[in-house]
Amino acid sequence: MSQVDENLAKVKQSLIKALASTKRSENECQLIAVSKVQPNEKLQDALTAGHRVFGENKVQEAQQKWPAYQQQFDGVELHLIGSLQTNKASDAVALFDVIQTVDRPKLARILKKEMAAQGKNVRLYIQVNTGEEEQKGGVMPADLPELLTLCREELGLEIEGLMCIPPIDDEPAFHFALLKKLAARHGLAKLSMGMSSDYELAAQMGAHYVRVGTAVFGERDYS
Ligand SMILES: *Cc1c(COP(=O)(O)O)cnc(C)c1O
């Protein structure tokens, strides 16, 4: 059993326990293994262990790793969880199953165009900047209604849910609660929230996807 295999089992167990503590069933929340920056051997360990749901934050990096694995392993579900530049939208639509970082009209329009051109429907989440941080991606909470209306009414794009990344030093519970409230208000079914340090809390607060990197693969080596 590899270290990654062991970590995956531990995280999944904690996730199930957290879900059970709030009377949610284990299939209500999926674990996205965030593989950005991690070496290929670790991805292979996770795939061999049977894990299929992964997250990457950069289109170019993901393009170098994932097409081969998508060929080799059935049922891979790849999520883009990092901000997307419009000039990479075409590549992102081709590679990913889910894009979680729709956050502005221009990007929504280009994604619509690309999905039509490629005849491929990518599942979409809107990223909300719940902490209203200037440098962070995501639509401001006050601008969410307008972006949703554009997606739904003008572009005919189905939005599956909302995603957030709480500010690093904030209490995450506040942000998870806000995201849940916004989703309920706008009739959105799914929430992507929670990372290595707070995925159990996120699961208890209603997450349908938690995005866990370090706790599955170990520290990222940027050197
Ligand atoms: C890197 C990343 C994660 C995973 O972070 P860990 O703390 O390593 O679990 C989750 N979500 C997003 C958007 C990320 O960029």
Tab-separated table of C-alpha atoms in Angstrom, residues 84-94 99 102 104-118 120 122 124 147 150-151 154-155 157:
chain	number	residue	atom	x	y	z
A	84	LEU	CA	-8.930	30.644	-15.900
A	85	GLN	CA	-7.653	33.158	-18.453
A	86	THR	CA	-9.881	33.555	-21.474
A	87	ASN	CA	-7.041	32.620	-23.845
A	88	LYS	CA	-6.904	29.177	-22.161
A	89	ALA	CA	-10.658	28.609	-22.254
A	90	SER	CA	-10.506	26.423	-25.337
A	91	ASP	CA	-7.867	24.144	-23.826
A	92	ALA	CA	-9.745	24.036	-20.526
A	93	VAL	CA	-12.997	22.973	-22.188
A	94	ALA	CA	-11.152	20.252	-24.093
A	99	ILE	CA	-14.683	24.128	-14.343
A	102	VAL	CA	-16.343	30.883	-13.642
A	104	ARG	CA	-16.882	37.044	-14.880
A	105	PRO	CA	-19.088	37.710	-17.899
A	106	LYS	CA	-16.301	37.583	-20.466
A	107	LEU	CA	-15.229	34.128	-19.293
A	108	ALA	CA	-18.811	32.833	-19.239
A	109	ARG	CA	-19.320	34.016	-22.811
A	110	ILE	CA	-16.136	32.387	-24.073
A	111	LEU	CA	-16.890	29.123	-22.295
A	112	LYS	CA	-20.315	29.060	-23.919
A	113	LYS	CA	-18.746	29.617	-27.322
A	114	GLU	CA	-16.063	26.973	-26.796
A	115	MET	CA	-18.482	24.343	-25.535
A	116	ALA	CA	-20.633	24.901	-28.601
A	117	ALA	CA	-17.621	24.780	-30.926
A	118	GLN	CA	-16.266	21.588	-29.365
A	120	LYS	CA	-18.772	19.327	-25.257
A	122	VAL	CA	-18.388	20.995	-19.183
A	124	LEU	CA	-19.718	24.717	-14.378
A	147	LEU	CA	-23.524	36.925	-13.445
A	150	LEU	CA	-26.259	36.326	-17.718
A	151	CYS	CA	-25.295	32.635	-17.608
A	154	GLU	CA	-28.659	35.120	-22.001
A	155	LEU	CA	-26.182	32.298	-22.526
A	157	LEU	CA	-25.517	27.950	-19.441
